[in-house]
Amino acid sequence: MTEKITMKADAKHEDAARAARAEKLRRRFPTIAELRRRARWRVPRFAFDFVDGGANDEECARRNATALSAVELLPRYCIDTKDMSTEVELFGRRYAAPFGVAPMGSGGLMWPGAEEYLAREAQRRNIPYILATPANASIERIAEIAPDVFWFQLYRFAANDHAITFDLLRRADAAGAQVLVPTIDSAGKSKRPRDIRSGVKVPFTVGPSIAFQVATSPFWAWALYKTGMLRSENVVPYTAGRATRDSTAEIIMQVRSSGSHTWDELARLRDRWKRAFVVKGVLHPADAERLVSLGVDGIIVSNHGGRHFDGAPASIDILPAIVAAVGSRATVMVDSGIRGGLDIVRALALGAKATFAGRPFLYGLGALGEAGAGHVMDMFFDELRTEFQHVGVRSVAEAAMVTARHPGAWRYEGNQFVSP
Ligand SMILES: Cc1cc2nc3c(=O)[nH]c(=O)nc-3n(C[C@H](O)[C@H](O)[C@H](O)COP(=O)(O)O)c2cc1C
């Protein structure tokens, strides 16, 4: 009995200490922009640039931000929002909010251990966490940490009749991933000038410049020392017992030369995967239509955060066209450029059922280490609740009814695009 009372008191004390730490972070780092600035200072330049950068002139990455900020929402007042809920149901499961962590390969470059920290905090808050194929943590490890909220993103490895791809699918199934997320927007190699300049390539060589950057980033170097080598953990079983950073990276490089999953392959994957199947990287409503006819459950409208094709439209600008084409037959979600609660409400108002963000979570980790993961999630939650109050809605369903003015929207009517 006394033991029980002591344990309760300890838990209360821990909760209070956690809340105090969270409040301190809220005051010191109230925006993603501040976290990004601090991450830039704490993380070796080559690693920060790998995460922060985009393809070519980085126009698409900028377009995502400007297109989102151009969307205006018309608030309704005199509504009691006291009993609001940010919950959303996705594929038969209730999550606490309509946002989740997008899949990011080599997240450990921004902060060693990134995947585990993000998965743990996502599980704690009940939001989706998508593990990337080229992540620095394995399917099996993330399934242990985040059994209820773990989705798996799948890349294409064309060699040997897709043996690696199908084995990854098998492992994700065995580990209990809720949703399989094949990504289709990696059709070719991407040109990222920042990475070319930094010398980030496979095999990875630590030249004098990178060595200097690591030596002058002591917090990051210490985190790496504690975590150990960064490698693509998901492909370790395919290295014939030679699992080094370079051998795993070489396998991951096959993704770049493999291109995007073809329609036939998607049909095979759909056939083998019995739980929810969501295709990521969709930009054309006609592709969305075809995916629905293949039997997908959902679609993530995405331009990969501007990391692949610099000529792509902002995801938010193409979202309404895809919702109009398939929104009643599949769950349409969106990512690219989402930076907080206001962007989430914008996306919901334009027809998305849920949203994902990538870089903001890594900025949090780069800036604050482990504590950054929960801090960014809390910031998104706080902002979302505040913006619900501002526009006068009490649920995700009501947010979908908010009136929006969307100057950049692509108009798609009767199976074709029309000029604005
Ligand atoms: C460092 C990094 C690595 C990424 N790796 C992958 C990946 O392996 N697979 C994938 O489908 N998307 C990947 N993405 C794209 C994200 O899933 C997501 O589409 C994008 O980050 C959203 O844009 P945002 O960063 O502006 O939020 C990556 C993004 C970043 C920043």
Short mmCIF file of C-alpha atoms and ligand atoms in Angstrom, two decimals:
data_model
loop_
_atom_site.label_atom_id
_atom_site.label_comp_id
_atom_site.label_asym_id
_atom_site.label_seq_id
_atom_site.Cartn_x
_atom_site.Cartn_y
_atom_site.Cartn_z
CA MET A 1 0.00 0.00 0.00
CA THR A 2 2.72 2.46 1.04
CA GLU A 3 4.67 1.40 -2.06
CA LYS A 4 1.65 2.18 -4.28
CA ILE A 5 1.25 5.64 -2.74
CA THR A 6 4.99 6.34 -3.23
CA MET A 7 4.81 5.22 -6.89
CA LYS A 8 1.81 7.48 -7.51
CA ALA A 9 3.64 10.40 -5.91
CA ASP A 10 6.74 9.67 -8.05
CA ALA A 11 4.64 9.58 -11.24
CA LYS A 12 2.96 12.86 -10.27
CA HIS A 13 6.36 14.40 -9.57
CA GLU A 14 7.68 13.19 -12.94
CA ASP A 15 4.63 14.58 -14.78
CA ALA A 16 5.07 17.93 -13.04
CA ALA A 17 8.77 18.00 -13.93
CA ARG A 18 7.96 17.14 -17.57
CA ALA A 19 5.33 19.88 -17.73
CA ALA A 20 7.78 22.41 -16.27
CA ARG A 21 10.43 21.45 -18.86
CA ALA A 22 7.86 21.69 -21.66
CA GLU A 23 6.77 25.14 -20.47
CA LYS A 24 10.37 26.33 -20.43
CA LEU A 25 10.88 25.15 -24.02
CA ARG A 26 7.62 26.81 -25.07
CA ARG A 27 8.90 30.13 -23.81
CA ARG A 28 12.41 29.79 -25.25
CA PHE A 29 11.54 28.30 -28.65
CA PRO A 30 7.99 29.27 -29.62
CA THR A 31 8.47 28.83 -33.40
CA ILE A 32 9.88 26.35 -35.90
CA ALA A 33 12.00 29.13 -37.40
CA GLU A 34 13.83 29.56 -34.07
CA LEU A 35 14.43 25.82 -33.81
CA ARG A 36 15.77 25.78 -37.36
CA ARG A 37 18.21 28.60 -36.55
CA ARG A 38 19.49 26.83 -33.47
CA ALA A 39 19.79 23.51 -35.29
CA ARG A 40 21.86 25.23 -37.95
CA TRP A 41 24.25 26.32 -35.25
CA ARG A 42 24.44 22.98 -33.38
CA VAL A 43 24.55 20.48 -36.23
CA PRO A 44 27.49 20.01 -38.64
CA ARG A 45 26.78 22.02 -41.76
CA PHE A 46 26.76 19.05 -44.17
CA ALA A 47 24.14 17.26 -42.03
CA PHE A 48 21.96 20.34 -41.55
CA ASP A 49 22.07 21.06 -45.29
CA PHE A 50 21.16 17.47 -46.16
CA VAL A 51 17.92 17.89 -44.21
CA ASP A 52 17.20 21.54 -44.90
CA GLY A 53 18.00 21.57 -48.61
CA GLY A 54 15.93 20.89 -51.69
CA ALA A 55 16.41 20.04 -55.35
CA ASN A 56 17.99 22.41 -57.86
CA ASP A 57 17.27 26.05 -56.94
CA GLU A 58 15.00 24.99 -54.05
CA GLU A 59 12.08 26.82 -55.71
CA CYS A 60 9.64 24.02 -54.94
CA ALA A 61 10.54 24.01 -51.25
CA ARG A 62 9.93 27.78 -51.15
CA ARG A 63 6.74 27.41 -53.21
CA ASN A 64 5.30 25.07 -50.58
CA ALA A 65 5.73 27.77 -47.94
CA THR A 66 4.45 30.71 -49.99
CA ALA A 67 1.46 28.74 -51.31
CA LEU A 68 0.42 27.74 -47.80
CA SER A 69 0.75 31.24 -46.43
CA ALA A 70 -1.38 32.58 -49.32
CA VAL A 71 -4.38 30.50 -48.19
CA GLU A 72 -6.80 32.68 -46.21
CA LEU A 73 -9.41 31.26 -43.85
CA LEU A 74 -12.64 33.01 -42.96
CA PRO A 75 -13.32 32.70 -39.22
CA ARG A 76 -16.75 32.24 -37.67
CA TYR A 77 -17.25 33.78 -34.23
CA CYS A 78 -19.63 33.40 -31.24
CA ILE A 79 -19.06 29.64 -31.13
CA ASP A 80 -18.28 27.81 -27.91
CA THR A 81 -15.20 25.71 -28.70
CA LYS A 82 -14.57 24.62 -25.11
CA ASP A 83 -15.30 20.96 -25.89
CA MET A 84 -13.26 20.71 -29.04
CA SER A 85 -11.51 17.53 -30.11
CA THR A 86 -8.57 17.35 -32.50
CA GLU A 87 -9.00 13.59 -32.93
CA VAL A 88 -9.21 11.96 -36.31
CA GLU A 89 -10.01 8.46 -37.48
CA LEU A 90 -7.63 7.04 -40.06
CA PHE A 91 -8.07 3.52 -41.38
CA GLY A 92 -10.17 2.35 -38.48
CA ARG A 93 -8.01 3.79 -35.72
CA ARG A 94 -8.45 7.00 -33.73
CA TYR A 95 -5.43 9.30 -33.52
CA ALA A 96 -5.17 12.33 -31.26
CA ALA A 97 -4.61 14.82 -34.07
CA PRO A 98 -4.69 15.17 -37.85
CA PHE A 99 -0.90 15.44 -38.14
CA GLY A 100 1.93 12.94 -38.07
CA VAL A 101 5.63 12.51 -38.72
CA ALA A 102 6.51 12.07 -42.41
CA PRO A 103 9.04 9.37 -43.35
CA MET A 104 12.60 10.66 -43.40
CA GLY A 105 15.63 8.62 -44.43
CA SER A 106 18.91 9.27 -42.60
CA GLY A 107 17.11 11.34 -39.97
CA GLY A 108 19.99 10.47 -37.67
CA LEU A 109 22.18 12.85 -39.63
CA MET A 110 20.29 15.75 -38.08
CA TRP A 111 20.39 14.14 -34.67
CA PRO A 112 21.67 10.62 -34.01
CA GLY A 113 18.79 8.56 -32.60
CA ALA A 114 16.19 10.76 -34.36
CA GLU A 115 13.88 7.92 -35.41
CA GLU A 116 13.63 6.39 -31.95
CA TYR A 117 13.02 9.74 -30.27
CA LEU A 118 10.31 10.69 -32.77
CA ALA A 119 8.61 7.29 -32.65
CA ARG A 120 8.53 7.30 -28.83
CA GLU A 121 7.00 10.76 -28.62
CA ALA A 122 4.51 9.98 -31.41
CA GLN A 123 3.39 6.87 -29.52
CA ARG A 124 3.08 8.89 -26.31
CA ARG A 125 0.87 11.46 -28.03
CA ASN A 126 -0.98 9.00 -30.29
CA ILE A 127 -0.09 10.49 -33.66
CA PRO A 128 1.08 8.54 -36.75
CA TYR A 129 4.80 7.96 -37.20
CA ILE A 130 5.98 6.80 -40.64
CA LEU A 131 9.32 5.02 -40.64
CA ALA A 132 11.26 5.51 -43.90
CA THR A 133 12.94 2.63 -45.74
CA PRO A 134 16.36 4.36 -45.52
CA ALA A 135 15.96 5.27 -41.83
CA ASN A 136 18.66 4.82 -39.21
CA ALA A 137 16.37 2.55 -37.17
CA SER A 138 14.85 -0.77 -38.13
CA ILE A 139 11.25 -1.79 -38.66
CA GLU A 140 11.49 -4.23 -35.77
CA ARG A 141 12.92 -1.64 -33.34
CA ILE A 142 10.33 1.02 -34.18
CA ALA A 143 7.51 -1.53 -33.88
CA GLU A 144 8.67 -2.15 -30.29
CA ILE A 145 8.76 1.57 -29.46
CA ALA A 146 5.60 2.70 -31.25
CA PRO A 147 3.39 -0.38 -31.74
CA ASP A 148 0.12 1.58 -32.08
CA VAL A 149 1.12 4.41 -34.39
CA PHE A 150 3.78 2.88 -36.63
CA TRP A 151 3.36 3.06 -40.42
CA PHE A 152 6.07 1.91 -42.85
CA GLN A 153 7.20 3.74 -46.00
CA LEU A 154 8.37 1.45 -48.79
CA TYR A 155 10.85 2.21 -51.58
CA ARG A 156 11.45 0.29 -54.79
CA PHE A 157 14.46 -2.01 -55.18
CA ALA A 158 14.05 -3.38 -58.67
CA ALA A 159 16.84 -6.01 -58.60
CA ASN A 160 15.99 -9.73 -58.36
CA ASP A 161 12.33 -9.23 -59.09
CA HIS A 162 11.97 -6.79 -56.18
CA ALA A 163 13.22 -9.29 -53.62
CA ILE A 164 14.23 -6.60 -51.10
CA THR A 165 10.99 -4.65 -51.54
CA PHE A 166 8.86 -7.72 -50.92
CA ASP A 167 10.97 -8.76 -47.95
CA LEU A 168 10.58 -5.30 -46.41
CA LEU A 169 6.82 -5.63 -46.88
CA ARG A 170 6.90 -9.04 -45.19
CA ARG A 171 8.86 -7.65 -42.23
CA ALA A 172 6.57 -4.63 -41.86
CA ASP A 173 3.62 -7.00 -41.80
CA ALA A 174 5.25 -9.30 -39.24
CA ALA A 175 6.10 -6.30 -37.07
CA GLY A 176 2.47 -5.11 -37.17
CA ALA A 177 2.83 -1.85 -39.11
CA GLN A 178 -0.63 -0.27 -39.29
CA VAL A 179 -0.22 1.14 -42.79
CA LEU A 180 2.10 0.48 -45.74
CA VAL A 181 3.17 3.62 -47.59
CA PRO A 182 4.89 3.05 -50.95
CA THR A 183 6.42 6.29 -52.24
CA ILE A 184 6.12 6.89 -55.98
CA ASP A 185 7.72 10.30 -56.48
CA SER A 186 11.33 9.15 -56.63
CA ALA A 187 11.40 8.69 -60.39
CA GLY A 188 15.02 9.72 -60.87
CA LYS A 189 18.10 10.96 -59.07
CA SER A 190 17.65 14.36 -57.51
CA LYS A 191 20.19 17.11 -57.84
CA ARG A 192 20.72 18.79 -54.49
CA PRO A 193 23.44 21.40 -54.89
CA ARG A 194 24.03 21.74 -51.14
CA ASP A 195 24.87 18.01 -50.87
CA ILE A 196 27.11 18.20 -53.92
CA ARG A 197 28.98 21.11 -52.37
CA SER A 198 29.29 19.36 -48.99
CA GLY A 199 30.58 16.17 -50.58
CA VAL A 200 27.74 14.03 -49.14
CA LYS A 201 27.91 10.92 -51.34
CA VAL A 202 28.21 7.13 -51.30
CA PRO A 203 30.63 5.80 -50.21
CA PHE A 204 30.69 8.50 -47.55
CA THR A 205 34.18 9.89 -47.06
CA VAL A 206 35.13 12.08 -44.16
CA GLY A 207 37.35 14.71 -45.73
CA PRO A 208 38.97 17.59 -43.82
CA SER A 209 35.94 19.85 -44.22
CA ILE A 210 33.44 17.33 -42.78
CA ALA A 211 35.90 16.38 -40.01
CA PHE A 212 36.18 20.06 -39.09
CA GLN A 213 32.40 20.50 -39.05
CA VAL A 214 31.99 17.50 -36.72
CA ALA A 215 34.81 18.65 -34.45
CA THR A 216 33.17 22.06 -34.09
CA SER A 217 29.73 20.57 -33.29
CA PRO A 218 30.40 19.01 -29.88
CA PHE A 219 26.76 18.34 -28.88
CA TRP A 220 26.11 16.49 -32.12
CA ALA A 221 29.41 14.59 -31.95
CA TRP A 222 28.57 13.48 -28.41
CA ALA A 223 25.11 12.29 -29.52
CA LEU A 224 26.76 10.31 -32.33
CA TYR A 225 29.28 8.82 -29.92
CA LYS A 226 26.43 7.60 -27.68
CA THR A 227 24.35 6.20 -30.57
CA GLY A 228 27.15 4.63 -32.57
CA MET A 229 27.46 4.31 -36.33
CA LEU A 230 24.66 5.69 -38.51
CA ARG A 231 23.60 3.20 -41.13
CA SER A 232 20.42 2.23 -42.96
CA GLU A 233 19.23 -0.36 -40.46
CA ASN A 234 16.40 -1.73 -42.60
CA VAL A 235 18.72 -3.16 -45.22
CA VAL A 236 21.21 -4.73 -42.81
CA PRO A 237 19.79 -8.24 -43.48
CA TYR A 238 20.61 -7.82 -47.19
CA THR A 239 24.34 -7.12 -46.76
CA ALA A 240 25.44 -10.76 -46.47
CA GLY A 241 26.90 -10.17 -43.03
CA ARG A 242 28.90 -7.05 -44.02
CA ALA A 243 26.66 -4.42 -42.45
CA THR A 244 28.69 -1.23 -42.54
CA ARG A 245 27.64 2.34 -43.19
CA ASP A 246 28.84 2.03 -46.79
CA SER A 247 27.42 -1.40 -47.58
CA THR A 248 23.95 -0.39 -46.35
CA ALA A 249 24.23 2.94 -48.21
CA GLU A 250 25.11 1.10 -51.42
CA ILE A 251 21.91 -0.93 -51.17
CA ILE A 252 19.91 2.20 -50.47
CA MET A 253 21.46 3.77 -53.57
CA GLN A 254 19.60 1.16 -55.64
CA VAL A 255 16.45 3.12 -54.80
CA ARG A 256 17.78 6.06 -56.77
CA SER A 257 18.51 3.97 -59.83
CA SER A 258 15.33 1.90 -59.49
CA GLY A 259 12.92 4.77 -60.19
CA SER A 260 9.32 4.77 -59.14
CA HIS A 261 7.07 1.72 -58.55
CA THR A 262 5.20 0.90 -61.76
CA TRP A 263 1.43 0.32 -61.87
CA ASP A 264 1.91 -3.46 -62.07
CA GLU A 265 4.21 -3.47 -59.08
CA LEU A 266 1.82 -1.35 -57.05
CA ALA A 267 -0.91 -3.87 -57.85
CA ARG A 268 1.34 -6.69 -56.61
CA LEU A 269 2.16 -4.81 -53.42
CA ARG A 270 -1.52 -4.03 -52.85
CA ASP A 271 -2.34 -7.65 -53.31
CA ARG A 272 0.17 -8.82 -50.71
CA TRP A 273 -0.54 -6.18 -48.06
CA LYS A 274 -3.69 -6.89 -46.12
CA ARG A 275 -3.90 -3.77 -43.94
CA ALA A 276 -4.28 -0.13 -45.03
CA PHE A 277 -2.33 0.83 -48.17
CA VAL A 278 -1.47 4.49 -48.75
CA VAL A 279 0.53 5.79 -51.71
CA LYS A 280 2.76 8.80 -51.08
CA GLY A 281 3.97 11.36 -53.62
CA VAL A 282 0.82 11.76 -55.70
CA LEU A 283 0.43 15.03 -57.63
CA HIS A 284 -1.83 14.31 -60.62
CA PRO A 285 -5.57 13.65 -60.13
CA ALA A 286 -5.45 11.07 -62.96
CA ASP A 287 -2.77 9.12 -61.04
CA ALA A 288 -4.95 9.37 -57.94
CA GLU A 289 -7.91 7.95 -59.93
CA ARG A 290 -5.81 5.06 -61.15
CA LEU A 291 -4.55 4.34 -57.63
CA VAL A 292 -8.10 4.21 -56.35
CA SER A 293 -8.97 1.73 -59.06
CA LEU A 294 -6.03 -0.39 -57.82
CA GLY A 295 -7.68 -0.48 -54.41
CA VAL A 296 -5.55 1.91 -52.37
CA ASP A 297 -7.06 3.15 -49.11
CA GLY A 298 -5.34 6.50 -49.06
CA ILE A 299 -3.11 8.98 -50.82
CA ILE A 300 -0.53 11.43 -49.53
CA VAL A 301 -0.37 14.43 -51.83
CA SER A 302 3.29 15.37 -51.65
CA ASN A 303 6.19 16.81 -53.60
CA HIS A 304 8.66 15.31 -51.11
CA GLY A 305 9.19 18.71 -49.50
CA GLY A 306 10.74 19.96 -52.74
CA ARG A 307 13.62 17.52 -52.46
CA HIS A 308 13.15 15.80 -55.82
CA PHE A 309 11.54 17.74 -58.65
CA ASP A 310 11.94 21.50 -58.46
CA GLY A 311 9.23 22.08 -61.07
CA ALA A 312 6.46 20.46 -59.04
CA PRO A 313 3.49 22.47 -57.80
CA ALA A 314 3.09 23.20 -54.12
CA SER A 315 1.28 20.20 -52.62
CA ILE A 316 -1.38 22.47 -51.11
CA ASP A 317 -2.15 23.96 -54.54
CA ILE A 318 -2.87 20.59 -56.14
CA LEU A 319 -4.66 19.15 -53.08
CA PRO A 320 -8.21 20.39 -53.97
CA ALA A 321 -7.98 18.86 -57.46
CA ILE A 322 -7.10 15.47 -55.98
CA VAL A 323 -9.80 15.74 -53.32
CA ALA A 324 -12.32 16.56 -56.06
CA ALA A 325 -11.19 13.54 -58.09
CA VAL A 326 -11.01 10.84 -55.39
CA GLY A 327 -11.84 12.36 -51.99
CA SER A 328 -15.05 10.37 -51.58
CA ARG A 329 -13.32 7.05 -52.36
CA ALA A 330 -9.95 7.35 -50.58
CA THR A 331 -8.48 9.13 -47.59
CA VAL A 332 -6.56 12.09 -48.97
CA MET A 333 -3.72 13.49 -46.86
CA VAL A 334 -1.01 16.04 -47.61
CA ASP A 335 2.55 17.00 -46.73
CA SER A 336 5.25 19.48 -47.84
CA GLY A 337 5.69 22.83 -46.15
CA ILE A 338 3.40 22.23 -43.14
CA ARG A 339 4.94 24.24 -40.30
CA GLY A 340 2.30 24.34 -37.60
CA GLY A 341 -1.33 24.46 -36.54
CA LEU A 342 -2.42 27.13 -38.99
CA ASP A 343 -1.07 25.17 -41.97
CA ILE A 344 -2.83 22.06 -40.69
CA VAL A 345 -6.17 23.89 -40.53
CA ARG A 346 -5.56 25.29 -44.02
CA ALA A 347 -5.02 21.76 -45.34
CA LEU A 348 -8.13 20.45 -43.55
CA ALA A 349 -10.20 23.31 -44.96
CA LEU A 350 -9.01 22.39 -48.45
CA GLY A 351 -10.10 18.79 -48.08
CA ALA A 352 -7.20 16.88 -46.50
CA LYS A 353 -8.19 14.37 -43.84
CA ALA A 354 -4.76 14.61 -42.20
CA THR A 355 -1.34 16.16 -42.71
CA PHE A 356 2.30 15.19 -42.26
CA ALA A 357 5.41 17.26 -41.63
CA GLY A 358 9.04 16.33 -42.06
CA ARG A 359 11.74 18.91 -41.45
CA PRO A 360 10.09 20.67 -38.46
CA PHE A 361 10.58 17.56 -36.32
CA LEU A 362 14.22 17.27 -37.32
CA TYR A 363 14.81 20.98 -36.64
CA GLY A 364 13.46 20.34 -33.14
CA LEU A 365 15.92 17.49 -32.64
CA GLY A 366 18.85 19.40 -34.09
CA ALA A 367 18.11 22.35 -31.82
CA LEU A 368 17.32 20.54 -28.59
CA GLY A 369 18.34 16.91 -28.94
CA GLU A 370 15.88 14.31 -27.66
CA ALA A 371 13.63 16.94 -26.05
CA GLY A 372 13.04 18.54 -29.45
CA ALA A 373 10.82 15.72 -30.70
CA GLY A 374 8.08 16.21 -28.10
CA HIS A 375 8.50 19.96 -28.14
CA VAL A 376 7.60 20.27 -31.83
CA MET A 377 4.66 17.88 -31.41
CA ASP A 378 3.39 19.90 -28.43
CA MET A 379 3.79 23.11 -30.42
CA PHE A 380 1.68 21.64 -33.25
CA PHE A 381 -0.99 20.47 -30.77
CA ASP A 382 -1.13 23.87 -29.00
CA GLU A 383 -1.30 25.79 -32.26
CA LEU A 384 -3.93 23.46 -33.68
CA ARG A 385 -6.22 23.97 -30.70
CA THR A 386 -5.69 27.74 -30.86
CA GLU A 387 -6.43 27.87 -34.59
CA PHE A 388 -9.57 25.76 -34.10
CA GLN A 389 -10.71 28.48 -31.69
CA HIS A 390 -9.80 31.23 -34.14
CA VAL A 391 -11.77 29.79 -37.03
CA GLY A 392 -14.58 28.62 -34.73
CA VAL A 393 -14.50 24.84 -35.15
CA ARG A 394 -14.70 22.00 -32.65
CA SER A 395 -13.55 19.04 -34.71
CA VAL A 396 -11.64 17.92 -37.77
CA ALA A 397 -14.98 17.42 -39.52
CA GLU A 398 -15.95 21.04 -38.83
CA ALA A 399 -12.52 22.25 -39.96
CA ALA A 400 -13.28 20.74 -43.36
CA MET A 401 -16.19 23.20 -43.67
CA VAL A 402 -14.14 26.36 -43.08
CA THR A 403 -14.34 28.81 -45.98
CA ALA A 404 -10.95 29.27 -47.64
CA ARG A 405 -9.63 31.57 -50.35
CA HIS A 406 -6.93 29.79 -52.29
CA PRO A 407 -5.32 31.87 -55.03
CA GLY A 408 -2.84 29.23 -56.19
CA ALA A 409 -5.29 26.31 -56.55
CA TRP A 410 -5.06 24.24 -59.74
CA ARG A 411 -8.57 23.81 -61.13
CA TYR A 412 -9.49 20.36 -62.39
CA GLU A 413 -12.95 19.94 -63.88
CA GLY A 414 -14.38 17.08 -65.92
CA ASN A 415 -11.06 15.21 -65.99
CA GLN A 416 -9.02 18.15 -67.20
CA PHE A 417 -7.25 21.18 -65.90
CA VAL A 418 -8.75 24.55 -66.68
CA SER A 419 -6.96 27.90 -66.59
CA PRO A 420 -7.81 30.04 -63.62
C1 LIG B 1 15.87 14.48 -44.57
C2 LIG B 1 14.66 13.97 -45.30
C3 LIG B 1 14.62 12.67 -45.73
C4 LIG B 1 13.50 12.18 -46.40
N1 LIG B 1 13.44 10.86 -46.75
C5 LIG B 1 12.31 10.36 -47.29
C6 LIG B 1 12.20 8.96 -47.54
O1 LIG B 1 13.11 8.19 -47.28
N2 LIG B 1 11.03 8.52 -48.07
C7 LIG B 1 9.98 9.36 -48.37
O2 LIG B 1 8.94 8.90 -48.85
N3 LIG B 1 10.07 10.68 -48.12
C8 LIG B 1 11.19 11.19 -47.58
N4 LIG B 1 11.27 12.52 -47.30
C9 LIG B 1 10.13 13.41 -47.62
C10 LIG B 1 9.19 13.51 -46.43
O3 LIG B 1 8.55 12.30 -46.18
C11 LIG B 1 8.11 14.57 -46.66
O4 LIG B 1 7.46 14.32 -47.87
C12 LIG B 1 8.69 16.01 -46.68
O5 LIG B 1 9.71 16.14 -45.73
C13 LIG B 1 7.58 16.98 -46.38
O6 LIG B 1 8.04 18.28 -46.47
P1 LIG B 1 8.50 19.18 -45.21
O7 LIG B 1 9.86 18.70 -44.84
O8 LIG B 1 8.50 20.55 -45.78
O9 LIG B 1 7.49 18.98 -44.12
C14 LIG B 1 12.40 13.04 -46.65
C15 LIG B 1 12.45 14.36 -46.20
C16 LIG B 1 13.55 14.83 -45.53
C17 LIG B 1 13.56 16.25 -45.04
#
